[in-house]
Amino acid sequence: MNALVVLSGGQDSTTCLYWALRRFDEVRALSFRYGQRHIRETEIARELCAEAGVPWECMDISFIAQLSPACSLTNPQLDIEEEKGGDDPYPTTFVPGRNLFFLSIAAVYARNHGILDIITGVGQADFSGYPDCRDSFVKSLNVTLNLALDGQFRLHTPLMWRDKRQTWALADELGVLDTIRHRTLTCYNGVVGDGCGHCPACRLRREGLDKYLGGIKDNE
Ligand code: ZN
C-alpha cells in the first residue's frame, strides 16, 4: 500500500513521515511553499526524504499569504510573538485555511498517484487553538474529499491525541529521536533543532522533550 505524507519539515510531520515508513510499502511526501518565513523547512523536508529514499515534491501555494496579510507566519513585517488584540481569538501565527488547502491539494495529488492514504501531523492534544487541527475538521474534510473526488481516501492523524511528550516518545519508538531533535525546524524564528528557545513553538517543543526525557530518567 502506498501513502502520501504532508511534510513541513517540522517535528510533527517529520515524525509522521517515519511513522508512515513503518506502515506502508511505499511513501511519498508533499511539501508546500505558502509564503512561510522560513523556507529552510522545505529544504529540510527535501533532505530527509532524499536520505529515506522517499520521492518528494514541493508545491507553490503562496497565494495563502496573500489571502491573510495579518498573519505573522507569512508576513515578515509583523512580530511573530505579539498577541493579537481585538476580537480575533487566534494567535497571529494562525494561517487561516492552511490545512484545508494542504489536505485538499494533497488529495488531488494523491489521486493522480493512485494513493488513498494521506498522513498529516495535525493534532489537538497540545491546544494550539487552530480550528483546522481538530479531529472534527479532519473527519469532516475526509468525507468532503471523498465526495469531491469520488474516492475512498483515508486521512491519517497519528498525532491527533498525542501531546508533545508523547510525540517525542513516538519518535524514540521509531528510532529517530535524534533525527527529529536535531534536524527538524519547528521554531518560529527559523532556528533548526532545539531552536531559539523562547518562541511559543520552541517552548512547547522543549517542554515536551524535557517531560519525555525526565520520564525516562525517573524510570531508570
Ligand atoms: Zn523558537
Coordinates of C-alpha atoms and ligand atoms in Angstrom, one line a residue:
M1 CA 0.0 0.0 0.0
N2 CA 1.1 3.5 -0.8
A3 CA 0.8 6.6 1.3
L4 CA 1.3 10.3 1.0
V5 CA 2.7 12.4 3.9
V6 CA 2.1 16.1 4.1
L7 CA 5.5 17.1 5.2
S8 CA 6.6 20.5 6.5
G9 CA 10.0 19.7 7.9
G10 CA 8.9 20.3 11.5
Q11 CA 8.8 17.9 14.4
D12 CA 5.3 16.6 14.0
S13 CA 5.1 16.0 10.2
T14 CA 8.6 14.5 10.1
T15 CA 7.7 12.1 12.9
C16 CA 4.7 11.2 10.8
L17 CA 7.0 10.5 7.8
Y18 CA 8.8 7.8 9.8
W19 CA 5.5 6.5 11.2
A20 CA 4.3 6.1 7.6
L21 CA 7.5 4.4 6.5
R22 CA 6.9 1.7 9.1
R23 CA 3.3 1.1 7.9
F24 CA 3.2 1.5 4.2
D25 CA 5.1 -0.2 1.4
E26 CA 5.8 3.0 -0.5
V27 CA 5.7 6.5 0.9
R28 CA 5.7 9.8 -1.0
A29 CA 5.9 13.2 0.6
L30 CA 4.5 16.6 -0.4
S31 CA 5.6 19.9 1.0
F32 CA 4.2 23.4 0.4
R33 CA 5.7 26.8 -0.1
Y34 CA 2.9 29.1 1.2
G35 CA 4.9 32.2 1.9
Q36 CA 6.2 30.9 5.3
R37 CA 9.1 32.9 6.7
H38 CA 11.5 30.0 6.9
I39 CA 11.8 28.4 3.6
R40 CA 14.6 26.3 5.2
E41 CA 11.9 23.9 6.4
T42 CA 11.1 22.7 2.9
E43 CA 14.8 22.2 2.3
I44 CA 14.9 20.0 5.5
A45 CA 11.9 18.1 4.1
R46 CA 13.7 17.5 0.8
E47 CA 17.0 16.4 2.6
L48 CA 15.3 14.0 4.9
C49 CA 13.2 12.5 2.1
A50 CA 16.3 12.0 0.0
E51 CA 18.0 10.2 2.8
A52 CA 15.0 8.0 3.4
G53 CA 14.5 7.3 -0.3
V54 CA 11.1 8.9 -0.3
P55 CA 10.0 10.7 -3.5
W56 CA 9.4 14.3 -2.6
E57 CA 7.6 17.2 -4.3
C58 CA 7.0 20.8 -3.3
M59 CA 4.1 22.9 -4.4
D60 CA 4.0 26.6 -4.5
I61 CA 0.8 27.9 -3.0
S62 CA 1.9 31.3 -1.9
F63 CA -1.5 32.8 -2.5
I64 CA -2.2 31.7 1.0
A65 CA 0.0 34.5 2.3
Q66 CA -1.8 37.0 0.0
L67 CA -5.2 35.9 1.5
S68 CA -4.2 36.8 5.1
P69 CA -1.8 39.7 5.3
A70 CA -2.3 40.0 9.1
C71 CA -0.8 36.6 9.6
S72 CA 2.7 36.9 11.2
L73 CA 3.9 33.5 10.0
T74 CA 3.7 34.7 6.4
N75 CA 4.2 38.5 6.9
P76 CA 7.8 39.3 7.8
Q77 CA 6.8 42.8 8.8
L78 CA 4.8 41.6 11.8
D79 CA 6.2 40.5 15.2
I80 CA 5.6 36.8 15.5
E81 CA 5.3 36.7 19.3
E82 CA 2.9 39.6 19.6
E83 CA -0.6 38.7 20.9
K84 CA -3.3 39.9 18.6
G85 CA -5.7 42.3 20.2
G86 CA -9.4 42.8 19.2
D87 CA -12.0 40.1 18.6
D88 CA -9.9 37.6 16.8
P89 CA -9.4 34.7 19.3
Y90 CA -6.5 33.2 17.3
P91 CA -2.8 34.0 17.6
T92 CA -1.1 35.9 14.8
T93 CA 0.6 32.7 13.7
F94 CA -2.7 31.2 12.7
V95 CA -2.7 30.8 8.9
P96 CA -6.4 30.6 8.0
G97 CA -7.3 27.7 5.9
R98 CA -3.8 26.3 5.8
N99 CA -4.7 22.7 6.5
L100 CA -7.8 22.9 4.4
F101 CA -5.7 23.9 1.4
F102 CA -2.9 21.5 2.2
L103 CA -5.1 18.4 2.6
S104 CA -7.3 19.3 -0.4
I105 CA -4.3 19.7 -2.6
A106 CA -2.7 16.6 -1.2
A107 CA -5.8 14.6 -2.0
V108 CA -5.8 15.7 -5.6
Y109 CA -2.1 14.9 -5.8
A110 CA -2.6 11.5 -4.2
R111 CA -5.4 10.7 -6.6
N112 CA -3.0 11.3 -9.5
H113 CA -0.5 8.9 -7.9
G114 CA -3.1 6.2 -7.1
I115 CA -2.7 6.8 -3.4
L116 CA -5.6 6.6 -0.9
D117 CA -3.8 7.0 2.4
I118 CA -2.8 10.5 3.4
I119 CA -1.0 11.3 6.6
T120 CA -0.9 14.7 8.3
G121 CA 0.8 15.7 11.5
V122 CA -2.0 17.9 12.9
G123 CA -3.2 17.3 16.4
Q124 CA -5.4 18.8 19.1
A125 CA -3.8 17.5 22.3
D126 CA -1.5 20.5 22.7
F127 CA -4.2 23.0 22.3
S128 CA -2.9 25.4 19.7
G129 CA -6.3 26.8 19.1
Y130 CA -6.1 26.2 15.4
P131 CA -9.5 25.0 14.2
D132 CA -8.2 23.1 11.2
C133 CA -6.0 20.9 13.5
R134 CA -9.0 19.4 15.2
D135 CA -10.3 15.9 14.8
S136 CA -13.8 17.1 13.8
F137 CA -12.3 19.1 10.9
V138 CA -10.2 16.3 9.6
K139 CA -13.0 13.8 9.7
S140 CA -15.4 16.2 8.0
L141 CA -12.9 17.0 5.3
N142 CA -12.3 13.3 4.7
V143 CA -15.9 12.9 3.9
T144 CA -15.8 16.0 1.7
L145 CA -12.7 14.9 -0.2
N146 CA -14.3 11.5 -0.9
L147 CA -17.4 13.2 -2.3
A148 CA -15.4 15.8 -4.2
L149 CA -13.1 13.3 -5.9
D150 CA -15.3 10.3 -5.8
G151 CA -12.6 8.5 -3.9
Q152 CA -12.0 6.4 -0.8
F153 CA -9.3 8.4 0.8
R154 CA -8.3 7.8 4.4
L155 CA -6.8 10.8 6.3
H156 CA -4.5 9.5 9.0
T157 CA -3.6 11.7 12.0
P158 CA -1.2 9.7 14.1
L159 CA -0.6 12.6 16.4
M160 CA -4.2 13.8 16.9
W161 CA -4.3 12.8 20.6
R162 CA -0.7 12.8 21.4
D163 CA 0.8 15.8 23.3
K164 CA 4.4 16.9 22.6
R165 CA 5.8 14.5 25.2
Q166 CA 4.0 11.6 23.5
T167 CA 5.2 12.8 20.1
W168 CA 8.8 12.6 21.3
A169 CA 8.1 9.1 22.7
L170 CA 6.8 8.1 19.3
A171 CA 9.9 9.4 17.6
D172 CA 12.0 7.4 20.1
E173 CA 9.9 4.3 19.4
L174 CA 10.6 4.7 15.7
G175 CA 14.3 5.1 16.4
V176 CA 14.5 8.7 15.1
L177 CA 14.6 10.8 18.2
D178 CA 18.0 12.3 17.4
T179 CA 17.0 13.0 13.8
I180 CA 13.8 14.7 14.9
R181 CA 15.5 16.6 17.6
H182 CA 18.5 17.9 15.6
R183 CA 17.3 18.1 12.0
T184 CA 13.7 19.4 12.1
L185 CA 12.6 23.0 12.2
T186 CA 9.7 24.0 14.4
C187 CA 11.0 27.3 15.7
Y188 CA 9.1 30.5 14.6
N189 CA 12.5 32.2 14.4
G190 CA 13.9 29.7 12.0
V191 CA 16.5 28.1 14.2
V192 CA 16.9 24.3 13.3
G193 CA 16.9 21.7 16.0
D194 CA 16.4 22.9 19.6
G195 CA 15.5 26.3 18.2
C196 CA 15.7 29.8 19.6
G197 CA 14.3 28.6 22.9
H198 CA 11.9 31.4 23.6
C199 CA 9.2 31.5 20.8
P200 CA 5.9 29.7 21.6
A201 CA 6.8 26.8 19.3
C202 CA 10.2 26.2 20.9
R203 CA 8.7 26.4 24.4
L204 CA 6.1 23.8 23.6
R205 CA 8.6 21.5 21.9
R206 CA 11.1 21.9 24.7
E207 CA 8.6 21.3 27.5
G208 CA 7.5 18.1 25.8
L209 CA 11.1 16.9 25.3
D210 CA 12.0 17.7 29.0
K211 CA 9.0 15.8 30.2
Y212 CA 9.8 12.8 28.0
L213 CA 13.5 12.7 28.8
G214 CA 12.7 13.3 32.5
G215 CA 10.2 10.4 32.5
I216 CA 12.9 8.1 31.1
K217 CA 15.3 9.1 33.8
D218 CA 12.7 8.6 36.5
N219 CA 12.2 5.0 35.3
E220 CA 15.8 4.1 35.3
Ligands
ZN1 ZN 12.0 29.4 18.5

